Tab-separated table of C-alpha atoms and ligand atoms in Angstrom:
chain	number	residue	atom	x	y	z
A	1170	MET	CA	-30.743	0.526	9.340
A	1171	VAL	CA	-33.773	2.328	7.955
A	1172	ALA	CA	-35.916	-0.254	9.714
A	1173	VAL	CA	-34.153	0.494	13.012
A	1174	LEU	CA	-34.746	4.208	12.681
A	1175	LEU	CA	-38.408	3.630	11.863
A	1176	ALA	CA	-38.679	1.395	14.901
A	1177	LEU	CA	-37.304	4.213	17.041
A	1178	TRP	CA	-39.934	6.534	15.650
A	1179	GLY	CA	-42.573	3.895	16.344
A	1180	ASP	CA	-41.521	3.647	19.971
A	1181	GLY	CA	-42.222	7.304	20.392
A	1182	PHE	CA	-38.614	8.494	20.634
A	1183	SER	CA	-37.631	11.673	18.958
A	1184	LEU	CA	-35.301	10.577	16.183
A	1185	GLY	CA	-33.061	13.528	17.010
A	1186	GLN	CA	-32.654	12.569	20.665
A	1187	ALA	CA	-32.296	8.851	20.108
A	1188	ALA	CA	-29.693	9.066	17.395
A	1189	GLU	CA	-27.845	12.080	18.808
A	1190	ALA	CA	-26.714	10.281	21.930
A	1191	ALA	CA	-25.067	7.544	19.933
A	1192	ARG	CA	-23.845	9.156	16.763
A	1193	PRO	CA	-20.052	9.178	16.708
A	1194	ASN	CA	-17.799	12.000	15.567
A	1195	ILE	CA	-15.355	11.413	12.746
A	1196	ILE	CA	-11.872	12.897	12.428
A	1197	PHE	CA	-10.343	11.935	9.129
A	1198	ILE	CA	-6.630	12.781	9.069
A	1199	PHE	CA	-5.469	12.381	5.536
A	1200	ALA	CA	-1.930	12.759	4.232
A	1201	ASP	CA	-0.811	12.993	0.625
A	1202	ASP	CA	1.607	10.332	-0.614
A	1203	LEU	CA	2.184	8.904	2.870
A	1204	THR	CA	3.318	5.304	2.564
A	1205	CYS	CA	3.376	2.362	4.969
A	1206	GLN	CA	7.188	2.056	4.753
A	1207	ALA	CA	7.405	5.441	6.529
A	1208	ILE	CA	5.194	4.426	9.474
A	1209	SER	CA	6.814	2.441	12.251
A	1210	THR	CA	3.737	0.393	13.178
A	1211	TYR	CA	3.940	-1.179	9.721
A	1212	GLY	CA	7.341	-2.628	10.583
A	1213	GLU	CA	9.385	-1.569	7.575
A	1214	ARG	CA	12.565	-3.622	7.553
A	1215	ARG	CA	14.731	-0.548	6.990
A	1216	GLN	CA	13.307	1.125	10.126
A	1217	LEU	CA	13.243	4.430	8.316
A	1218	LEU	CA	11.305	6.456	10.874
A	1219	GLN	CA	9.569	6.299	14.236
A	1220	THR	CA	5.992	7.622	14.115
A	1221	PRO	CA	4.809	7.397	17.741
A	1222	HIS	CA	1.524	9.225	17.260
A	1223	ILE	CA	0.275	7.312	14.233
A	1224	ASP	CA	1.452	4.164	16.011
A	1225	ARG	CA	-0.640	5.216	19.009
A	1226	VAL	CA	-3.778	5.254	16.848
A	1227	ALA	CA	-2.977	1.691	15.785
A	1228	ARG	CA	-2.121	0.588	19.321
A	1229	GLU	CA	-5.350	1.989	20.740
A	1230	GLY	CA	-7.335	0.902	17.694
A	1231	MET	CA	-6.895	-1.123	14.520
A	1232	ARG	CA	-4.218	-1.291	11.865
A	1233	PHE	CA	-5.260	-2.401	8.408
A	1234	ASP	CA	-2.365	-4.138	6.705
A	1235	ARG	CA	-3.827	-4.296	3.234
A	1236	CYS	CA	-5.796	-1.170	2.482
A	1237	LEU	CA	-5.539	-0.808	-1.298
A	1238	VAL	CA	-6.359	2.012	-3.665
A	1239	THR	CA	-8.288	1.664	-6.912
A	1240	ASN	CA	-6.302	4.209	-8.986
A	1241	SER	CA	-3.009	5.172	-7.347
A	1242	ILE	CA	-2.969	8.926	-7.720
A	1243	CYS	CA	-4.044	11.924	-5.664
A	1244	GLY	CA	-7.232	13.507	-7.051
A	1245	PRO	CA	-8.842	10.251	-8.171
A	1246	SER	CA	-8.359	8.714	-4.713
A	1247	ARG	CA	-9.984	11.746	-3.089
A	1248	ALA	CA	-12.939	11.536	-5.464
A	1249	THR	CA	-13.272	7.814	-4.723
A	1250	ILE	CA	-13.299	8.447	-0.971
A	1251	LEU	CA	-15.985	11.134	-1.222
A	1252	THR	CA	-18.262	9.199	-3.567
A	1253	GLY	CA	-17.586	5.553	-2.721
A	1254	LYS	CA	-17.153	4.982	-6.452
A	1255	TYR	CA	-14.448	4.095	-8.949
A	1256	SER	CA	-12.993	6.791	-11.224
A	1257	HIS	CA	-15.102	5.755	-14.222
A	1258	ARG	CA	-18.225	6.339	-12.131
A	1259	ASN	CA	-17.313	9.591	-10.349
A	1260	GLY	CA	-15.670	11.076	-13.458
A	1261	PHE	CA	-12.319	11.974	-11.849
A	1262	TYR	CA	-9.746	9.837	-13.692
A	1263	ASN	CA	-6.525	11.862	-13.457
A	1264	ASN	CA	-4.834	14.947	-12.010
A	1265	SER	CA	-4.422	16.548	-15.407
A	1266	ASN	CA	-7.758	17.592	-16.872
A	1267	CYS	CA	-10.455	16.448	-14.431
A	1268	ARG	CA	-12.726	18.652	-12.355
A	1269	PHE	CA	-14.762	17.065	-9.603
A	1270	ASP	CA	-18.493	17.264	-10.211
A	1271	GLY	CA	-19.538	18.563	-6.801
A	1272	SER	CA	-23.201	18.098	-7.590
A	1273	GLN	CA	-22.944	14.320	-7.224
A	1274	PRO	CA	-23.774	12.573	-3.951
A	1275	THR	CA	-20.932	12.356	-1.433
A	1276	PHE	CA	-20.748	11.055	2.109
A	1277	PRO	CA	-20.056	14.526	3.637
A	1278	LYS	CA	-23.239	15.817	2.000
A	1279	MET	CA	-25.212	12.941	3.465
A	1280	LEU	CA	-23.751	13.444	6.942
A	1281	GLN	CA	-24.424	17.174	6.711
A	1282	ALA	CA	-28.036	16.569	5.687
A	1283	ALA	CA	-28.388	14.204	8.644
A	1284	GLY	CA	-27.338	16.872	11.127
A	1285	TYR	CA	-23.557	16.549	11.286
A	1286	SER	CA	-21.307	19.613	11.400
A	1287	THR	CA	-18.907	19.104	8.524
A	1288	ALA	CA	-15.563	20.722	7.736
A	1289	ILE	CA	-12.593	20.168	5.464
A	1290	ILE	CA	-9.279	21.904	6.104
A	1291	GLY	CA	-6.131	21.586	4.015
A	1292	LYS	CA	-5.543	19.926	0.686
A	1293	TRP	CA	-8.601	19.387	-1.497
A	1294	HIS	CA	-7.091	19.050	-4.982
A	1295	LEU	CA	-10.341	18.455	-6.841
A	1296	ILE	CA	-10.408	21.820	-8.715
A	1297	SER	CA	-14.088	22.605	-8.101
A	1298	GLU	CA	-15.032	24.106	-4.730
A	1299	PRO	CA	-15.946	21.706	-1.904
A	1300	THR	CA	-19.613	20.842	-1.453
A	1301	GLY	CA	-21.209	19.240	1.577
A	1302	PHE	CA	-19.171	21.178	4.147
A	1303	ASP	CA	-20.386	23.799	6.620
A	1304	HIS	CA	-16.837	25.083	6.691
A	1305	TRP	CA	-13.943	24.692	4.308
A	1306	GLN	CA	-10.486	26.192	4.054
A	1307	ILE	CA	-8.351	24.657	1.348
A	1308	LEU	CA	-4.972	24.974	-0.331
A	1309	PRO	CA	-5.231	25.981	-3.977
A	1310	GLY	CA	-4.185	23.059	-6.208
A	1311	GLN	CA	-1.228	21.167	-4.766
A	1312	GLY	CA	-0.556	23.861	-2.162
A	1313	ILE	CA	2.894	24.882	-0.914
A	1314	TYR	CA	4.842	23.950	2.211
A	1315	TYR	CA	5.599	27.426	3.558
A	1316	ASN	CA	3.348	30.458	4.111
A	1317	PRO	CA	0.482	29.012	2.076
A	1318	PRO	CA	-2.233	30.985	0.343
A	1319	MET	CA	-5.593	29.364	1.172
A	1320	ASN	CA	-9.185	29.646	0.065
A	1321	ARG	CA	-11.543	30.059	3.022
A	1322	MET	CA	-15.114	29.644	1.873
A	1323	GLY	CA	-14.330	31.647	-1.277
A	1324	GLU	CA	-12.125	34.240	0.423
A	1325	GLN	CA	-8.405	34.307	-0.424
A	1326	VAL	CA	-6.225	34.347	2.683
A	1327	LYS	CA	-2.476	33.970	3.231
A	1328	LEU	CA	-0.976	32.405	6.319
A	1329	THR	CA	2.497	32.430	7.783
A	1330	GLY	CA	4.191	29.248	8.911
A	1331	TYR	CA	4.656	25.629	7.945
A	1332	THR	CA	1.624	24.262	6.153
A	1333	THR	CA	1.278	20.994	8.101
A	1334	ASP	CA	1.238	22.977	11.370
A	1335	ILE	CA	-1.187	25.550	9.969
A	1336	ILE	CA	-3.653	22.871	8.846
A	1337	THR	CA	-3.465	21.358	12.331
A	1338	ASP	CA	-3.974	24.747	14.029
A	1339	LEU	CA	-6.979	25.508	11.826
A	1340	SER	CA	-8.445	22.054	12.487
A	1341	ILE	CA	-8.183	22.388	16.261
A	1342	ASP	CA	-9.554	25.926	16.039
A	1343	TRP	CA	-12.593	24.651	14.126
A	1344	LEU	CA	-13.115	21.883	16.663
A	1345	GLN	CA	-13.069	24.428	19.499
A	1346	LYS	CA	-15.580	26.691	17.796
A	1347	ARG	CA	-17.864	23.997	16.373
A	1348	ASP	CA	-21.585	23.709	17.111
A	1349	LYS	CA	-21.363	21.401	20.130
A	1350	SER	CA	-24.991	20.331	19.832
A	1351	LYS	CA	-24.117	18.281	16.756
A	1352	PRO	CA	-21.831	15.355	15.973
A	1353	PHE	CA	-19.063	16.327	13.576
A	1354	LEU	CA	-17.055	15.244	10.583
A	1355	LEU	CA	-13.660	16.919	10.289
A	1356	MET	CA	-11.414	16.139	7.347
A	1357	THR	CA	-7.883	17.356	8.118
A	1358	GLN	CA	-5.994	16.921	4.868
A	1359	HIS	CA	-2.274	17.573	4.631
A	1360	LYS	CA	-0.184	18.458	1.620
A	1361	ALA	CA	2.691	16.583	3.216
A	1362	PRO	CA	4.601	14.467	2.424
A	1363	HIS	CA	3.914	15.205	-1.264
A	1364	ARG	CA	6.712	16.220	-3.633
A	1365	GLU	CA	8.795	18.472	-3.314
A	1366	TRP	CA	9.178	17.073	0.225
A	1367	ALA	CA	10.044	20.264	2.137
A	1368	PRO	CA	10.390	19.510	5.864
A	1369	ALA	CA	9.660	21.958	8.667
A	1370	LEU	CA	12.640	24.052	9.761
A	1371	ARG	CA	12.656	22.248	13.116
A	1372	HIS	CA	13.165	18.948	11.297
A	1373	LEU	CA	16.120	19.923	9.109
A	1374	GLY	CA	18.912	17.556	10.012
A	1375	TRP	CA	16.594	15.436	12.147
A	1376	ASP	CA	18.336	12.269	10.931
A	1377	HIS	CA	21.895	13.473	11.720
A	1378	ASP	CA	23.028	12.748	8.153
A	1379	ARG	CA	22.101	9.102	8.414
A	1380	GLN	CA	23.014	6.816	5.543
A	1381	TYR	CA	19.787	4.915	5.036
A	1382	PRO	CA	19.610	1.175	4.428
A	1383	GLU	CA	18.795	0.663	0.768
A	1384	PRO	CA	15.832	-1.248	-0.581
A	1385	GLU	CA	16.936	-4.485	-2.305
A	1386	THR	CA	15.550	-3.197	-5.596
A	1387	LEU	CA	17.213	0.255	-5.633
A	1388	PHE	CA	19.052	-0.791	-8.799
A	1389	ASP	CA	16.291	-2.910	-10.355
A	1390	ASP	CA	17.152	-3.614	-14.000
A	1391	PHE	CA	13.560	-4.638	-14.869
A	1392	ALA	CA	14.840	-7.733	-16.707
A	1393	GLY	CA	12.019	-9.783	-18.164
A	1394	ARG	CA	9.449	-7.105	-17.407
A	1395	SER	CA	7.018	-5.350	-19.711
A	1396	LYS	CA	8.219	-2.371	-21.696
A	1397	ALA	CA	5.553	-0.499	-19.727
A	1398	VAL	CA	7.650	-0.936	-16.586
A	1399	ARG	CA	11.047	-0.314	-18.194
A	1400	ASP	CA	9.883	2.935	-19.812
A	1401	HIS	CA	9.038	4.690	-16.555
A	1402	ASP	CA	10.058	8.273	-15.840
A	1403	MET	CA	10.144	8.196	-12.034
A	1404	GLY	CA	13.650	7.006	-11.316
A	1405	LEU	CA	16.061	8.488	-8.813
A	1406	ASP	CA	18.594	7.945	-11.615
A	1407	ARG	CA	16.782	9.760	-14.429
A	1408	THR	CA	13.913	11.857	-13.068
A	1409	PHE	CA	15.097	13.505	-9.851
A	1410	THR	CA	15.015	17.279	-10.435
A	1411	ASP	CA	17.011	20.143	-8.937
A	1412	LEU	CA	13.953	21.063	-6.905
A	1413	ASP	CA	13.659	17.457	-5.647
A	1414	ALA	CA	17.335	17.644	-4.639
A	1415	LYS	CA	16.863	21.110	-3.020
A	1416	PHE	CA	19.346	22.763	-5.361
A	1417	GLN	CA	16.454	25.038	-6.298
A	1418	LYS	CA	14.532	27.166	-3.818
A	1419	VAL	CA	11.212	25.744	-2.660
A	1420	PRO	CA	8.413	28.295	-3.079
A	1421	GLY	CA	6.839	30.517	-0.468
A	1422	MET	CA	9.551	31.002	2.160
A	1423	ASN	CA	10.297	34.363	3.709
A	1424	ASP	CA	13.853	35.616	4.294
A	1425	GLU	CA	14.014	34.483	7.877
A	1426	GLN	CA	12.864	30.951	7.042
A	1427	ARG	CA	15.228	30.858	4.091
A	1428	LYS	CA	18.189	31.631	6.324
A	1429	THR	CA	17.606	28.555	8.492
A	1430	TRP	CA	16.883	26.490	5.384
A	1431	ASP	CA	20.093	27.531	3.633
A	1432	ALA	CA	22.160	26.944	6.771
A	1433	TYR	CA	21.189	23.267	6.544
A	1434	TYR	CA	21.196	22.641	2.791
A	1435	GLY	CA	23.945	25.081	1.730
A	1436	PRO	CA	27.044	23.270	3.044
A	1437	ARG	CA	25.652	19.850	2.139
A	1438	ASN	CA	24.907	20.932	-1.422
A	1439	GLU	CA	28.387	22.389	-1.698
A	1440	ALA	CA	29.938	19.106	-0.546
A	1441	PHE	CA	27.813	17.274	-3.103
A	1442	ARG	CA	29.055	19.496	-5.932
A	1443	LYS	CA	32.670	18.950	-4.956
A	1444	ALA	CA	32.213	15.179	-4.799
A	1445	ASN	CA	31.162	15.065	-8.468
A	1446	LEU	CA	29.231	11.795	-8.047
A	1447	THR	CA	28.072	9.691	-10.971
A	1448	GLY	CA	26.285	6.380	-11.583
A	1449	LYS	CA	25.287	4.365	-8.534
A	1450	GLU	CA	26.953	6.789	-6.124
A	1451	LEU	CA	24.810	9.607	-7.492
A	1452	VAL	CA	21.669	7.511	-7.056
A	1453	ARG	CA	22.717	6.701	-3.492
A	1454	TRP	CA	23.223	10.372	-2.670
A	1455	ARG	CA	19.816	11.213	-4.098
A	1456	TYR	CA	18.196	8.363	-2.157
A	1457	ASN	CA	19.601	9.693	1.127
A	1458	ARG	CA	18.600	13.297	0.359
A	1459	TYR	CA	15.119	12.066	-0.588
A	1460	MET	CA	14.778	10.078	2.650
A	1461	HIS	CA	15.824	13.034	4.810
A	1462	ASP	CA	13.302	15.303	3.119
A	1463	TYR	CA	10.357	12.922	2.685
A	1464	LEU	CA	10.606	11.399	6.155
A	1465	GLY	CA	11.145	14.845	7.664
A	1466	CYS	CA	7.764	15.842	6.202
A	1467	VAL	CA	6.202	12.716	7.698
A	1468	LYS	CA	7.542	13.683	11.141
A	1469	ALA	CA	5.399	16.838	11.070
A	1470	VAL	CA	2.339	14.847	9.983
A	1471	ASP	CA	2.919	12.452	12.866
A	1472	GLU	CA	3.179	15.366	15.299
A	1473	SER	CA	-0.073	16.723	13.892
A	1474	VAL	CA	-1.767	13.415	14.675
A	1475	GLY	CA	-0.410	13.677	18.230
A	1476	ARG	CA	-1.817	17.171	18.665
A	1477	MET	CA	-5.243	16.082	17.440
A	1478	LEU	CA	-5.278	13.096	19.817
A	1479	ASP	CA	-4.245	15.307	22.735
A	1480	PHE	CA	-7.043	17.721	21.916
A	1481	LEU	CA	-9.618	14.908	21.939
A	1482	ASP	CA	-8.291	13.766	25.328
A	1483	ARG	CA	-8.473	17.263	26.796
A	1484	GLU	CA	-12.016	17.780	25.536
A	1485	GLY	CA	-13.246	14.358	26.622
A	1486	LEU	CA	-14.109	13.531	23.028
A	1487	ALA	CA	-11.896	10.487	22.505
A	1488	GLU	CA	-14.397	7.767	23.456
A	1489	ASN	CA	-17.002	8.427	20.803
A	1490	THR	CA	-14.807	9.809	18.039
A	1491	LEU	CA	-13.501	7.680	15.209
A	1492	VAL	CA	-10.005	8.855	14.338
A	1493	VAL	CA	-8.788	7.659	10.972
A	1494	VAL	CA	-5.293	8.232	9.606
A	1495	SER	CA	-4.809	7.365	5.959
A	1496	SER	CA	-3.384	8.576	2.658
A	1497	ASP	CA	-4.491	8.871	-0.959
A	1498	GLN	CA	-2.001	6.152	-1.961
A	1499	GLY	CA	1.328	4.681	-0.998
A	1500	PHE	CA	4.656	5.772	-2.447
A	1501	PHE	CA	7.961	4.298	-3.551
A	1502	LEU	CA	10.830	5.047	-1.190
A	1503	GLY	CA	13.532	3.890	-3.565
A	1504	GLU	CA	12.029	0.461	-4.342
A	1505	HIS	CA	12.691	-0.313	-8.037
A	1506	GLY	CA	14.821	2.856	-7.969
A	1507	TRP	CA	11.647	4.946	-7.867
A	1508	PHE	CA	9.850	7.726	-6.127
A	1509	ASP	CA	6.173	8.537	-6.885
A	1510	LYS	CA	3.201	6.148	-7.154
A	1511	ARG	CA	0.657	5.140	-9.894
A	1512	TRP	CA	1.584	1.464	-10.325
A	1513	ILE	CA	-0.407	-1.560	-9.191
A	1514	PHE	CA	2.789	-2.673	-7.382
A	1515	GLU	CA	2.560	-3.039	-3.653
A	1516	GLU	CA	4.312	0.133	-2.420
A	1517	SER	CA	1.975	2.460	-4.321
A	1518	LEU	CA	-1.106	0.211	-4.261
A	1519	ARG	CA	-1.172	-0.195	-0.493
A	1520	THR	CA	-2.002	2.835	1.593
A	1521	PRO	CA	-1.804	3.308	5.366
A	1522	LEU	CA	-5.007	2.925	7.351
A	1523	VAL	CA	-5.194	3.044	11.124
A	1524	ALA	CA	-8.401	3.742	13.038
A	1525	ARG	CA	-9.219	4.345	16.678
A	1526	TRP	CA	-12.723	4.318	18.100
A	1527	PRO	CA	-12.568	3.206	21.725
A	1528	SER	CA	-16.279	2.458	22.050
A	1529	THR	CA	-16.138	-0.018	19.162
A	1530	ILE	CA	-12.622	-1.090	18.121
A	1531	LYS	CA	-10.622	-3.444	20.315
A	1532	PRO	CA	-7.209	-1.886	21.022
A	1533	GLY	CA	-4.242	-3.410	19.236
A	1534	SER	CA	-6.301	-5.055	16.498
A	1535	VAL	CA	-4.709	-5.897	13.175
A	1536	ASN	CA	-6.718	-6.643	10.056
A	1537	SER	CA	-5.210	-8.287	6.986
A	1538	GLN	CA	-8.288	-8.376	4.747
A	1539	ILE	CA	-8.326	-6.549	1.422
A	1540	VAL	CA	-10.026	-3.234	2.124
A	1541	SER	CA	-9.992	-0.085	0.028
A	1542	LEU	CA	-10.518	3.660	-0.074
A	1543	VAL	CA	-13.712	2.868	-1.979
A	1544	ASP	CA	-15.056	1.444	1.313
A	1545	PHE	CA	-14.673	4.621	3.373
A	1546	ALA	CA	-17.896	6.432	2.376
A	1547	GLU	CA	-20.077	3.448	3.225
A	1548	THR	CA	-18.270	2.973	6.528
A	1549	PHE	CA	-18.887	6.560	7.620
A	1550	LEU	CA	-22.532	6.400	6.544
A	1551	GLU	CA	-23.164	3.187	8.452
A	1552	MET	CA	-21.449	4.628	11.535
A	1553	ALA	CA	-23.806	7.569	11.429
A	1554	GLY	CA	-26.825	5.264	11.062
A	1555	LEU	CA	-27.527	6.365	7.510
A	1556	PRO	CA	-28.660	4.238	4.588
A	1557	ILE	CA	-26.034	3.336	1.979
A	1558	PRO	CA	-26.900	4.275	-1.601
A	1559	ASN	CA	-27.144	1.270	-3.908
A	1560	ASP	CA	-24.736	2.701	-6.454
A	1561	MET	CA	-21.797	3.012	-4.069
A	1562	GLN	CA	-19.164	0.431	-5.015
A	1563	GLY	CA	-17.338	-0.438	-1.810
A	1564	ARG	CA	-18.420	-2.118	1.364
A	1565	SER	CA	-18.727	-0.783	4.893
A	1566	LEU	CA	-15.788	-1.681	7.135
A	1567	MET	CA	-18.006	-1.671	10.226
A	1568	PRO	CA	-17.975	-5.455	10.744
A	1569	LEU	CA	-14.168	-5.447	10.482
A	1570	LEU	CA	-13.887	-2.570	12.943
A	1571	LYS	CA	-16.002	-4.617	15.339
A	1572	GLY	CA	-13.559	-7.504	14.987
A	1573	THR	CA	-15.498	-9.836	12.725
A	1574	VAL	CA	-14.861	-10.796	9.104
A	1575	PRO	CA	-17.981	-11.614	7.097
A	1576	ALA	CA	-17.662	-14.972	5.308
A	1577	ASP	CA	-18.285	-13.268	1.994
A	1578	TRP	CA	-15.677	-10.512	2.455
A	1579	ARG	CA	-13.909	-9.725	-0.840
A	1580	LYS	CA	-11.049	-11.958	-1.945
A	1581	SER	CA	-10.059	-9.730	-4.856
A	1582	LEU	CA	-10.071	-6.075	-5.873
A	1583	TYR	CA	-10.257	-4.318	-9.218
A	1584	TYR	CA	-7.722	-1.616	-10.143
A	1585	HIS	CA	-7.523	0.866	-13.034
A	1586	TYR	CA	-4.917	3.617	-13.572
A	1587	TYR	CA	-5.166	6.070	-16.489
A	1588	GLU	CA	-2.896	9.154	-16.477
A	1589	TYR	CA	-0.349	9.039	-19.336
A	1590	PRO	CA	2.135	10.032	-20.709
A	1591	VAL	CA	2.863	12.866	-18.299
A	1592	PRO	CA	3.996	13.014	-15.677
A	1593	HIS	CA	6.182	9.943	-15.075
A	1594	HIS	CA	5.266	7.940	-18.184
A	1595	VAL	CA	3.302	5.204	-16.443
A	1596	ARG	CA	1.126	3.493	-19.019
A	1597	PRO	CA	-2.577	2.986	-18.371
A	1598	HIS	CA	-3.189	-0.378	-16.795
A	1599	TYR	CA	-5.906	-2.353	-15.087
A	1600	GLY	CA	-5.835	-5.552	-13.130
A	1601	VAL	CA	-7.054	-7.830	-10.399
A	1602	ILE	CA	-5.413	-8.124	-6.999
A	1603	THR	CA	-5.759	-11.080	-4.646
A	1604	ASP	CA	-4.024	-11.979	-1.425
A	1605	ARG	CA	-1.184	-13.570	-3.362
A	1606	PHE	CA	-1.390	-12.536	-7.026
A	1607	LYS	CA	-1.784	-9.556	-9.294
A	1608	LEU	CA	-2.735	-9.940	-12.927
A	1609	VAL	CA	-2.259	-6.704	-14.822
A	1610	ARG	CA	-2.808	-5.586	-18.409
A	1611	TYR	CA	-0.966	-2.575	-19.856
A	1612	TYR	CA	-3.063	-1.600	-22.821
A	1613	LYS	CA	-2.016	1.773	-24.260
A	1614	PRO	CA	-0.851	3.264	-26.497
A	1615	ASP	CA	1.850	1.180	-28.197
A	1616	LEU	CA	1.598	-2.162	-26.436
A	1617	ASP	CA	-0.731	-4.759	-25.043
A	1618	ASP	CA	1.202	-6.567	-22.314
A	1619	TRP	CA	0.175	-8.744	-19.422
A	1620	GLU	CA	2.114	-9.400	-16.236
A	1621	LEU	CA	1.456	-11.849	-13.426
A	1622	LEU	CA	3.001	-11.055	-10.039
A	1623	ASP	CA	3.281	-13.657	-7.315
A	1624	ARG	CA	3.916	-12.041	-3.930
A	1625	GLN	CA	4.491	-15.413	-2.322
A	1626	HIS	CA	7.432	-16.348	-4.527
A	1627	ASP	CA	8.567	-12.852	-5.391
A	1628	PRO	CA	7.534	-10.419	-2.651
A	1629	LEU	CA	9.630	-7.622	-4.135
A	1630	GLU	CA	7.684	-7.865	-7.405
A	1631	THR	CA	10.682	-8.028	-9.703
A	1632	ARG	CA	9.419	-10.761	-12.050
A	1633	SER	CA	6.444	-11.589	-14.190
A	1634	PHE	CA	5.188	-15.190	-14.158
A	1635	TYR	CA	2.696	-14.587	-16.943
A	1636	ASN	CA	4.490	-16.747	-19.501
A	1637	ASP	CA	5.579	-19.443	-17.055
A	1638	PRO	CA	3.708	-22.663	-17.994
A	1639	ALA	CA	3.411	-23.565	-14.316
A	1640	TYR	CA	1.114	-20.560	-13.884
A	1641	ALA	CA	-1.153	-21.200	-16.894
A	1642	GLN	CA	-4.074	-22.284	-14.758
A	1643	THR	CA	-3.630	-19.304	-12.411
A	1644	VAL	CA	-3.593	-16.896	-15.340
A	1645	GLN	CA	-6.784	-18.435	-16.693
A	1646	GLU	CA	-8.540	-18.171	-13.337
A	1647	LEU	CA	-7.411	-14.611	-12.740
A	1648	LYS	CA	-8.516	-13.527	-16.208
A	1649	ALA	CA	-11.978	-14.859	-15.408
A	1650	GLU	CA	-11.939	-13.045	-12.055
A	1651	LEU	CA	-10.774	-9.831	-13.708
A	1652	GLU	CA	-13.631	-10.041	-16.183
A	1653	ARG	CA	-16.102	-10.705	-13.376
A	1654	LEU	CA	-14.879	-7.628	-11.495
A	1655	ARG	CA	-14.987	-5.436	-14.611
A	1656	GLN	CA	-18.602	-6.428	-15.073
A	1657	GLN	CA	-19.361	-5.917	-11.397
A	1658	VAL	CA	-17.977	-2.368	-11.242
A	1659	GLY	CA	-19.254	-1.545	-14.723
A	1660	ASP	CA	-15.872	-0.781	-16.297
A	1661	THR	CA	-16.262	-2.667	-19.558
A	1662	ALA	CA	-16.509	0.269	-21.968
A	1663	GLU	CA	-13.491	1.991	-23.556
A	1664	PRO	CA	-12.564	4.965	-21.314
A	1665	PRO	CA	-13.039	8.414	-22.866
A	1666	LYS	CA	-9.847	9.841	-24.440
A	1667	SER	CA	-9.837	12.561	-21.775
A	1668	ALA	CA	-9.426	9.889	-19.068
A	1669	TYR	CA	-5.692	9.744	-19.842
A	1670	GLY	CA	-5.036	13.464	-19.364
A	1671	ASP	CA	-4.805	16.566	-21.500
A	1672	ARG	CA	-1.841	15.548	-23.649
A	1673	PRO	CA	-2.539	13.307	-26.607
A	1674	LEU	CA	-1.286	9.755	-26.269
A	1675	GLU	CA	1.833	9.348	-28.332
N	3146	CA	CA1	-1.119	11.682	-3.487
């Protein structure tokens, strides 16, 4: 690419003019804990929700069916997207004690330096202030769902309304007021549908008290699995709090909002108390409450996507704007009896990724290659005609967006999760993922267990084949591949103690 730019110089073009005509805009719509099972284009068997606007992005662009994360948790995924590097290289391992080093190179900084207008609006969650953005307005920490305080370029402001709608309003407002002489990068980052899953008032009761189809593994007994899996603390049976169940007030609402809220939840909570449910019936009630709330939050995110697409249409910007919708990881919607994320298992490992860019992506494309959040930075840099730093650890998705698959595209991906023991008691683990298999090692603090998952023979991931003699050769091959990947990404040293969070390992 550098050679191309130099050639343009050599031909007597102004670099500014030549590149400006072609350089695409980027709208990166990013949700928090949004999972493929909640998006209709992904074809979830339970048909939990219709998401017409996210589906539209896929229909007019490309759906990636296996976009995987490298460390399934919020802050680390954001740091990986910005830097194009794994946690051990960008220094952001967990949500507990890490602070993003904003002095390191990031793709927004590079786009900004190359003449892009850059903005981030919504959830940031990296503790330090954003760098590389002409404009930023962020939620402090996790943010809240109603009437959120925000930090606008260092100024504390408080807004009234539902946070997903506010982030959308602010994003469209920035687009309207932007410097129209420049291409732009806009990162619209929602809090939703993160815990505590508080839907907009207009979506309360949206499902008409539907009883949702259950995942096959709602009552997984984890037989034959590692202690690491059995010892989780993310079960609908054991972990679901009063706030999760909406027996406690969600923060931030004013009296008027609260009235509408209570009119929905009040009678239903009362009926629940009278029913005095226990055991499986209690889990089932929680599952249905969780689905109403989580999917209700997703409805507002989907509407936000629709509003952004409509704006691009009205402004004539659609043709040369890449619209990406993605999330920092997937999420369990009752599979294995869980909510939350963190595990190398498919529901939390796989994250949604749909992309529309009419000038480049063939409508209705579907890609099943292994791609990852670690690829995003390089993709955006290549789109903008910028060189890719050698120390970035992903690979540009540009050839895939153009409908080709390079012969040497990755056949495996390296994964490493750290945060333990709180919250949710998911032990640190690393592993290798291929199209069919996952080999994972749980290595701290009181065990050293391996599991082998075979998605072909056990798509629900309820068994480990690690000790099955029929898989001995597979285990050997995957161990070699895991070692190769650890060398390749430079993750061979013992992680620092702080990588696991700010509580000592038990
Ligand atoms: Ca998240």
